[in-house]
Short mmCIF file of C-alpha atoms and ligand atoms in Angstrom, two decimals:
data_model
loop_
_atom_site.label_atom_id
_atom_site.label_comp_id
_atom_site.label_asym_id
_atom_site.label_seq_id
_atom_site.Cartn_x
_atom_site.Cartn_y
_atom_site.Cartn_z
CA MET N 19 -0.29 2.95 -32.16
CA LYS N 20 -3.15 0.43 -31.49
CA THR N 21 -6.32 1.07 -29.81
CA LYS N 22 -9.54 -0.72 -28.29
CA LYS N 23 -12.73 0.53 -26.47
CA VAL N 24 -13.16 -0.60 -23.18
CA SER N 25 -16.41 0.28 -21.34
CA ALA N 26 -15.46 2.14 -17.73
CA TYR N 27 -17.66 4.32 -15.62
CA GLY N 28 -16.27 8.52 -14.65
CA THR N 29 -17.24 11.95 -15.09
CA GLU N 30 -17.22 14.54 -17.60
CA ALA N 31 -17.46 17.72 -15.25
CA ALA N 32 -16.81 18.64 -11.02
CA ASP N 33 -20.36 18.58 -10.48
CA ALA N 34 -21.86 15.85 -12.80
CA ALA N 35 -22.80 12.12 -11.65
CA LEU N 36 -20.38 9.40 -12.95
CA LYS N 37 -22.23 7.39 -15.81
CA GLN N 38 -21.43 4.42 -17.76
CA LEU N 39 -18.21 6.20 -21.13
CA GLU N 40 -15.63 4.49 -23.19
CA ILE N 41 -12.88 5.11 -23.26
CA LYS N 42 -10.08 3.72 -25.48
CA ARG N 43 -7.03 1.77 -23.70
CA ARG N 44 -3.42 1.02 -26.10
CA GLU N 45 -3.12 -2.71 -27.47
CA VAL N 46 -0.51 -4.88 -25.18
CA THR N 47 2.86 -3.67 -26.12
CA LEU N 48 6.12 -5.57 -26.05
CA LYS N 49 5.95 -5.08 -21.50
CA ASP N 50 2.70 -4.85 -20.42
CA VAL N 51 0.42 -6.99 -19.07
CA GLU N 52 -3.53 -6.76 -20.20
CA ILE N 53 -6.28 -7.16 -17.29
CA ASP N 54 -9.39 -7.63 -16.96
CA ILE N 55 -10.51 -6.08 -13.78
CA LEU N 56 -12.54 -7.72 -10.85
CA PHE N 57 -12.83 -5.50 -8.59
CA CYS N 58 -12.14 -1.82 -7.79
CA GLY N 59 -11.91 -0.27 -4.62
CA VAL N 60 -13.43 3.42 -4.18
CA CYS N 61 -10.87 5.47 -1.86
CA HIS N 62 -11.93 9.51 -0.88
CA SER N 63 -9.07 10.35 -3.09
CA ASP N 64 -11.76 9.28 -6.33
CA LEU N 65 -13.98 11.28 -5.19
CA HIS N 66 -11.50 13.99 -4.57
CA PHE N 67 -10.37 13.75 -8.18
CA ALA N 68 -14.46 13.69 -9.79
CA HIS N 69 -14.92 16.57 -7.75
CA ASN N 70 -11.46 19.18 -8.43
CA ASP N 71 -10.79 19.39 -4.54
CA TRP N 72 -7.30 19.88 -5.93
CA GLY N 73 -7.20 22.33 -8.69
CA MET N 74 -6.40 19.48 -11.11
CA THR N 75 -8.52 17.12 -12.82
CA GLN N 76 -8.75 17.03 -16.39
CA TYR N 77 -12.01 16.00 -17.71
CA PRO N 78 -13.33 12.80 -18.30
CA VAL N 79 -12.04 10.65 -15.35
CA VAL N 80 -12.46 7.45 -14.48
CA PRO N 81 -11.00 7.09 -11.25
CA GLY N 82 -9.97 4.19 -9.37
CA HIS N 83 -7.22 3.15 -8.02
CA GLU N 84 -7.09 -0.17 -6.21
CA ILE N 85 -7.40 -3.00 -9.27
CA VAL N 86 -7.09 -6.61 -8.25
CA GLY N 87 -7.45 -8.52 -11.84
CA ARG N 88 -6.61 -11.84 -13.90
CA VAL N 89 -3.86 -11.44 -16.77
CA ARG N 90 -5.90 -11.47 -19.94
CA GLN N 91 -3.07 -11.16 -21.89
CA VAL N 92 0.77 -9.88 -22.11
CA GLY N 93 2.67 -8.61 -24.30
CA GLU N 94 6.28 -10.63 -25.76
CA GLY N 95 8.41 -9.33 -23.29
CA VAL N 96 7.00 -10.18 -20.00
CA ASN N 97 8.13 -12.45 -17.99
CA LYS N 98 6.98 -11.84 -14.86
CA TYR N 99 3.48 -13.00 -15.19
CA LYS N 100 1.14 -15.00 -17.77
CA VAL N 101 -2.46 -15.11 -19.04
CA GLY N 102 -4.41 -16.08 -15.42
CA ASP N 103 -1.88 -14.60 -12.94
CA LEU N 104 -4.47 -13.15 -9.72
CA VAL N 105 -2.69 -9.66 -10.13
CA ALA N 106 -3.50 -5.90 -9.24
CA VAL N 107 -2.75 -2.21 -9.88
CA GLY N 108 -2.45 0.64 -7.26
CA CYS N 109 -1.87 4.29 -7.15
CA LEU N 110 1.35 4.35 -10.55
CA VAL N 111 1.19 2.98 -13.94
CA ASP N 112 4.78 4.86 -15.17
CA SER N 113 8.09 6.32 -13.05
CA CYS N 114 11.17 7.07 -15.41
CA LYS N 115 12.84 4.45 -13.84
CA THR N 116 16.48 6.18 -13.56
CA CYS N 117 16.00 8.55 -10.92
CA GLU N 118 17.09 8.49 -7.26
CA ASN N 119 14.42 8.14 -5.71
CA CYS N 120 13.71 5.37 -8.32
CA LYS N 121 16.94 3.04 -8.14
CA ASN N 122 15.30 3.28 -4.49
CA ASP N 123 12.37 1.53 -4.89
CA LEU N 124 10.44 4.98 -4.10
CA GLU N 125 8.64 5.00 -7.17
CA GLN N 126 6.00 7.55 -5.74
CA TYR N 127 8.09 10.79 -5.38
CA CYS N 128 10.51 10.03 -8.48
CA PRO N 129 9.11 13.58 -10.65
CA GLU N 130 7.46 11.77 -13.70
CA TRP N 131 5.39 9.43 -11.41
CA VAL N 132 2.26 8.38 -13.40
CA GLY N 133 -1.09 8.39 -11.59
CA THR N 134 -3.61 4.96 -12.75
CA TYR N 135 -5.38 7.75 -13.37
CA GLY N 136 -5.43 11.48 -14.00
CA GLY N 137 -1.66 11.28 -14.85
CA TYR N 138 0.32 11.57 -18.68
CA ASP N 139 -0.27 8.78 -20.65
CA LYS N 140 2.62 8.79 -23.17
CA HIS N 141 1.66 6.09 -24.90
CA LEU N 142 -2.00 7.87 -25.89
CA ASP N 143 -0.69 11.49 -25.27
CA THR N 144 -3.91 11.62 -23.10
CA THR N 145 -4.86 11.11 -19.11
CA THR N 146 -4.84 7.82 -17.81
CA HIS N 147 -7.82 6.17 -16.73
CA GLY N 148 -8.41 4.15 -13.90
CA GLY N 149 -10.00 1.16 -12.42
CA TYR N 150 -13.44 1.87 -13.09
CA SER N 151 -13.38 -0.28 -16.28
CA GLU N 152 -13.61 -3.45 -17.91
CA SER N 153 -9.82 -3.73 -18.39
CA ILE N 154 -6.55 -2.22 -18.07
CA VAL N 155 -2.79 -2.04 -19.25
CA VAL N 156 -0.03 -1.65 -17.32
CA ASP N 157 4.11 -2.12 -18.09
CA GLU N 158 4.65 -5.56 -16.13
CA GLU N 159 7.58 -3.52 -13.58
CA PHE N 160 4.00 -1.69 -12.08
CA VAL N 161 1.93 -5.07 -11.92
CA LEU N 162 1.95 -7.00 -8.16
CA ARG N 163 0.79 -10.46 -7.32
CA VAL N 164 -1.71 -11.00 -5.07
CA PRO N 165 -1.90 -14.23 -2.94
CA GLU N 166 -4.09 -16.90 -4.53
CA ASN N 167 -5.35 -17.40 -0.77
CA LEU N 168 -6.76 -14.14 0.35
CA ASP N 169 -10.96 -12.30 -0.77
CA GLN N 170 -10.51 -10.66 -4.33
CA ALA N 171 -12.32 -7.81 -3.07
CA GLY N 172 -11.41 -7.43 0.67
CA ILE N 173 -7.59 -7.01 -1.19
CA ALA N 174 -7.88 -4.59 -2.92
CA PRO N 175 -8.12 -0.97 -1.03
CA VAL N 176 -4.31 -2.80 0.36
CA LEU N 177 -3.59 -1.17 -3.04
CA CYS N 178 -4.21 2.50 -1.56
CA ALA N 179 -5.68 2.75 1.47
CA GLY N 180 -3.04 -0.64 2.97
CA ILE N 181 -0.11 0.83 0.88
CA THR N 182 -0.53 4.34 2.23
CA THR N 183 -1.46 3.26 6.17
CA TRP N 184 1.96 0.61 5.77
CA SER N 185 4.97 2.59 4.03
CA PRO N 186 5.06 5.20 7.18
CA LEU N 187 4.66 2.28 9.32
CA ARG N 188 7.38 1.24 7.76
CA HIS N 189 9.46 4.18 8.09
CA TRP N 190 8.71 5.01 11.75
CA ASN N 191 9.81 1.80 12.34
CA VAL N 192 6.76 0.84 14.13
CA GLY N 193 7.14 -3.05 16.02
CA LYS N 194 5.66 -4.59 19.18
CA ASP N 195 7.43 -1.26 21.90
CA SER N 196 5.49 0.84 19.69
CA LYS N 197 2.34 3.30 20.65
CA VAL N 198 0.27 4.56 17.34
CA ALA N 199 -2.54 6.30 17.35
CA ILE N 200 -4.09 6.73 14.05
CA VAL N 201 -6.77 9.61 13.42
CA GLY N 202 -10.10 8.67 11.25
CA LEU N 203 -11.96 5.02 10.54
CA GLY N 204 -12.73 5.60 7.02
CA GLY N 205 -10.84 3.46 4.48
CA LEU N 206 -7.31 4.12 5.39
CA GLY N 207 -8.01 4.35 9.16
CA HIS N 208 -9.43 0.62 9.17
CA MET N 209 -6.26 -0.64 7.61
CA ALA N 210 -4.03 1.18 9.87
CA ILE N 211 -5.25 -0.21 12.32
CA LYS N 212 -5.30 -3.93 10.54
CA LEU N 213 -2.01 -3.77 10.14
CA ALA N 214 -0.24 -1.17 12.98
CA HIS N 215 -1.77 -3.98 15.04
CA ALA N 216 0.00 -7.17 13.18
CA LEU N 217 2.89 -5.20 13.49
CA GLY N 218 2.77 -5.78 17.38
CA ALA N 219 1.66 -2.50 18.45
CA HIS N 220 -0.36 0.03 21.25
CA VAL N 221 -2.91 0.99 18.70
CA THR N 222 -5.02 3.93 19.49
CA LEU N 223 -8.30 5.51 17.53
CA PHE N 224 -9.13 9.19 17.43
CA SER N 225 -12.55 9.62 15.85
CA ARG N 226 -15.49 11.84 15.73
CA SER N 227 -17.79 9.31 15.79
CA THR N 228 -19.10 7.57 19.13
CA ASN N 229 -21.22 4.41 16.63
CA LYS N 230 -17.24 3.26 15.69
CA ILE N 231 -16.16 1.89 19.01
CA GLU N 232 -17.30 -1.54 18.92
CA ASP N 233 -16.02 -1.80 15.02
CA ALA N 234 -12.27 -0.31 16.40
CA LYS N 235 -11.74 -2.69 19.49
CA ALA N 236 -12.83 -5.66 16.71
CA LEU N 237 -9.64 -4.89 13.80
CA GLY N 238 -7.28 -4.76 16.53
CA ALA N 239 -7.81 -0.53 18.65
CA ASP N 240 -6.25 -1.45 22.23
CA GLU N 241 -7.87 2.01 22.38
CA VAL N 242 -10.76 4.79 21.16
CA ILE N 243 -10.17 8.85 21.69
CA ILE N 244 -13.19 10.45 20.62
CA SER N 245 -11.74 13.33 19.28
CA THR N 246 -14.75 16.06 20.26
CA ASP N 247 -14.65 15.80 23.93
CA ASP N 248 -12.32 17.46 24.99
CA ALA N 249 -11.57 15.33 28.62
CA GLN N 250 -10.73 12.31 26.29
CA MET N 251 -7.80 14.88 24.62
CA LYS N 252 -6.39 16.04 27.51
CA ARG N 253 -6.06 12.07 29.05
CA ALA N 254 -3.95 11.75 25.49
CA LEU N 255 -1.41 13.84 25.96
CA GLU N 256 2.11 12.89 25.49
CA SER N 257 1.25 9.33 24.84
CA PHE N 258 2.24 8.63 21.33
CA ASP N 259 5.15 7.44 19.19
CA LEU N 260 3.61 7.37 15.57
CA ILE N 261 0.43 8.85 14.69
CA LEU N 262 -1.26 8.66 11.58
CA ASP N 263 -3.56 10.98 10.48
CA THR N 264 -6.27 10.35 7.64
CA VAL N 265 -8.91 12.81 7.68
CA PRO N 266 -9.20 14.38 4.49
CA TYR N 267 -10.72 18.48 4.97
CA ALA N 268 -7.98 21.03 6.76
CA HIS N 269 -8.67 20.67 10.22
CA ASP N 270 -6.31 21.21 13.72
CA LEU N 271 -3.15 18.89 13.65
CA ASN N 272 -2.58 21.22 17.30
CA PRO N 273 -4.18 18.84 19.86
CA TYR N 274 -2.75 15.48 17.54
CA VAL N 275 0.87 17.70 18.27
CA SER N 276 0.59 17.89 22.31
CA SER N 277 -0.55 13.66 22.36
CA LEU N 278 2.80 12.76 20.80
CA ASN N 279 5.77 11.58 23.16
CA THR N 280 9.34 13.57 23.51
CA ASN N 281 10.61 12.50 19.65
CA GLY N 282 6.90 11.33 18.63
CA THR N 283 5.74 12.04 14.74
CA LEU N 284 2.45 12.51 13.58
CA VAL N 285 2.01 11.85 9.90
CA VAL N 286 -0.26 13.85 7.53
CA VAL N 287 -1.55 11.18 4.81
CA GLY N 288 -5.27 12.62 3.98
CA TYR N 289 -5.58 16.33 3.84
CA LEU N 290 -3.51 17.99 1.04
CA GLY N 291 -3.26 21.61 1.56
CA PRO N 292 -2.33 24.54 3.78
CA LEU N 293 -3.49 24.14 7.56
CA ASP N 294 -6.45 25.82 9.01
CA PRO N 295 -5.93 26.59 12.24
CA MET N 296 -1.98 27.22 11.91
CA LEU N 297 0.19 25.23 13.76
CA VAL N 298 1.51 25.88 17.40
CA THR N 299 5.42 25.18 16.92
CA VAL N 300 5.43 25.34 20.41
CA PRO N 301 5.22 21.81 21.59
CA LEU N 302 7.23 20.66 18.55
CA ILE N 303 10.22 21.98 19.92
CA MET N 304 10.09 21.70 23.60
CA GLY N 305 9.68 18.00 22.62
CA ARG N 306 11.74 17.59 19.16
CA LYS N 307 8.46 16.72 17.74
CA SER N 308 7.63 16.32 14.13
CA VAL N 309 5.15 16.92 11.04
CA ALA N 310 5.75 14.89 8.15
CA GLY N 311 4.17 13.82 5.41
CA SER N 312 4.31 10.45 3.60
CA LEU N 313 2.59 9.23 -0.24
CA ILE N 314 1.39 6.04 -0.88
CA GLY N 315 4.75 3.63 -0.92
CA GLY N 316 6.24 1.98 -3.67
CA ILE N 317 5.89 -1.45 -6.18
CA ALA N 318 8.48 -3.50 -3.69
CA GLU N 319 7.05 -1.47 -0.36
CA THR N 320 3.70 -2.64 -2.04
CA GLN N 321 4.60 -5.72 -2.45
CA GLU N 322 5.64 -6.26 0.64
CA LEU N 323 2.51 -5.83 2.08
CA LEU N 324 0.32 -7.74 0.20
CA ASP N 325 2.75 -11.11 0.50
CA PHE N 326 2.66 -9.52 4.66
CA CYS N 327 -1.04 -10.28 3.43
CA GLY N 328 -1.34 -12.75 2.29
CA LYS N 329 0.90 -14.26 5.48
CA HIS N 330 -1.31 -12.97 7.86
CA ASN N 331 -4.92 -13.68 6.20
CA ILE N 332 -5.54 -9.81 6.11
CA THR N 333 -7.40 -7.67 3.92
CA SER N 334 -10.22 -4.54 4.26
CA ASP N 335 -13.55 -4.98 5.01
CA VAL N 336 -15.21 -3.99 2.45
CA GLU N 337 -18.72 -3.48 1.67
CA VAL N 338 -19.47 -4.08 -2.23
CA ILE N 339 -20.81 -2.50 -4.34
CA ASP N 340 -22.58 -2.56 -8.35
CA ILE N 341 -20.85 0.24 -10.61
CA GLN N 342 -24.34 1.97 -11.02
CA ASP N 343 -23.97 2.52 -7.10
CA ILE N 344 -21.06 4.23 -6.94
CA ASN N 345 -22.99 7.79 -7.15
CA GLN N 346 -24.61 7.21 -3.62
CA ALA N 347 -21.23 5.47 -2.44
CA TYR N 348 -19.64 8.78 -3.14
CA GLU N 349 -22.86 10.79 -0.54
CA ARG N 350 -21.84 8.18 1.65
CA MET N 351 -18.63 8.63 1.87
CA LEU N 352 -18.85 12.35 2.58
CA LYS N 353 -20.91 11.45 5.97
CA SER N 354 -18.12 8.94 6.81
CA ASP N 355 -20.61 6.52 6.43
CA VAL N 356 -18.46 3.85 5.00
CA HIS N 357 -18.18 0.34 6.83
CA TYR N 358 -14.70 0.72 6.08
CA ARG N 359 -14.29 0.58 1.68
CA PHE N 360 -16.84 0.07 -0.80
CA VAL N 361 -15.97 -2.23 -3.65
CA ILE N 362 -17.20 -1.86 -6.89
CA ASP N 363 -17.40 -5.86 -8.51
CA MET N 364 -16.37 -4.44 -11.81
CA LYS N 365 -19.31 -7.89 -13.52
CA SER N 366 -21.39 -5.15 -12.79
CA LEU N 367 -20.62 -2.75 -15.88
CA LYS N 368 -21.68 -5.73 -18.09
CA SER N 369 -25.09 -5.63 -16.82
P1 NAP V 414 -12.85 7.80 4.22
O1 NAP V 414 -12.44 6.25 4.08
O2 NAP V 414 -13.88 9.08 3.89
O3 NAP V 414 -12.56 8.47 6.01
C1 NAP V 414 -11.82 8.92 5.97
C2 NAP V 414 -12.14 9.16 7.98
O4 NAP V 414 -12.16 10.30 7.91
C3 NAP V 414 -13.88 9.20 7.90
O5 NAP V 414 -14.75 7.75 8.36
C4 NAP V 414 -13.97 10.64 9.61
O6 NAP V 414 -13.55 9.35 11.01
C5 NAP V 414 -12.73 10.89 9.61
N1 NAP V 414 -13.14 12.44 8.97
C6 NAP V 414 -12.93 13.37 10.08
N2 NAP V 414 -12.96 14.41 9.56
C7 NAP V 414 -13.46 14.58 8.62
C8 NAP V 414 -14.30 15.29 7.52
N3 NAP V 414 -14.86 16.69 7.77
N4 NAP V 414 -15.38 15.15 6.24
C9 NAP V 414 -15.08 13.23 6.75
N5 NAP V 414 -14.07 12.67 7.00
C10 NAP V 414 -14.15 13.06 8.09
O7 NAP V 414 -11.46 8.72 2.88
P2 NAP V 414 -10.19 7.26 3.22
O8 NAP V 414 -10.17 6.94 1.41
O9 NAP V 414 -9.86 6.74 4.19
O10 NAP V 414 -8.91 8.69 2.26
C11 NAP V 414 -8.42 9.38 3.41
C12 NAP V 414 -7.55 10.55 2.94
O11 NAP V 414 -6.59 9.97 2.33
C13 NAP V 414 -8.73 10.98 1.61
O12 NAP V 414 -8.10 12.77 2.21
C14 NAP V 414 -7.33 10.54 0.53
O13 NAP V 414 -7.40 11.86 -0.62
C15 NAP V 414 -6.31 10.65 1.20
N6 NAP V 414 -5.27 9.72 0.66
C16 NAP V 414 -3.92 10.00 0.82
C17 NAP V 414 -2.97 8.83 0.46
C18 NAP V 414 -1.60 9.50 0.06
O14 NAP V 414 -1.28 8.73 -0.29
N7 NAP V 414 -1.20 10.60 1.13
C19 NAP V 414 -3.55 7.83 -0.52
C20 NAP V 414 -5.11 7.47 -0.52
C21 NAP V 414 -5.98 8.33 0.22
P3 NAP V 414 -14.45 9.19 12.24
O15 NAP V 414 -15.58 8.93 11.72
O16 NAP V 414 -14.03 8.47 12.64
O17 NAP V 414 -13.86 10.24 12.72
ZN1 ZN V 415 -7.11 6.57 -2.46
#
């Protein structure tokens, strides 16, 4: 297969800084779209992956799955997109397209789904590389259309932070009578507040950070509870229909379960791994409460969200950075010092 060399940013080891690398992209095949990347959001998953927090990283890794760009070239069989279109790529670049999940627009649960980075690239028999790069080549079925009225840097985080919170809000039928709480005000958390608010829900934020209260209210939260304050946590008992927990590391879920209403659900989207401390089942049983998980969203649902954002003029609150600042951005993300998503201006890769 014909390939071309493309400039990118990535890392070759868990303890190494990200630096400029050269990677290979395939030349477009029949159904491929080649995209010049304009902006790429920085997700906490990028950091987990670069640091091998999940124990599955193959190096070198080029992170980035919140990609916005313009179509440079299309394969002969592409009919959805043309040169110059404003498009996006999220966390998925392929799936089997035949299983029940794929048929039901749930490609993210296909056993063969391919992540935008760190997945298996069947074309080049190697690992997929993400959006911290000049350009990317993607099957048209996994390319999304971006409304032209939206800020291009601001829309990038919708591709992961947005869809990861939108999918559970939709699955659990959040609407104007819903009482929703969000745990953690970072990339996912701030999109969750905006989207739950836009759906008409009453929104509460649980945060450890007292300095984020005003921001949370400006984003659309009706209330803020400081999770380290026992008195505030006690007042939150039996209050919520749905809680989205975006915290990236192991933490105690029990206080959040206690703050669910009867039939309420706590959806973990942030942390992947065994719980510590353990979950106490008593409030689950006594109140028919559920603890669930949710992974990003399918292609059709992501397009639905992009269109919703276009209609309601919703974008992420971003701090645009040059690619050369990515290592400092990771440091700040570890300190919860993000307001509220870093987005890389990819033209800096050429400077
Ligand atoms: P982020 O921007 O770093 O935000 C995480 C927030 O969690 C922080 O701002 C902080 O908010 C809170 N937090 C609580 N304890 C923390 C701790 N020990 N360290 C750091 N933050 C802590 O992260 P993100 O990009 O929103 O991603 C959140 C998690 O979701 C990551 O683990 C990521 O891998 C995962 N994720 C999952 C999916 C999925 O499909 N399920 C998709 C994308 C990302 P406060 O200051 O308000 O407490
Ligand atoms: Zn992500």
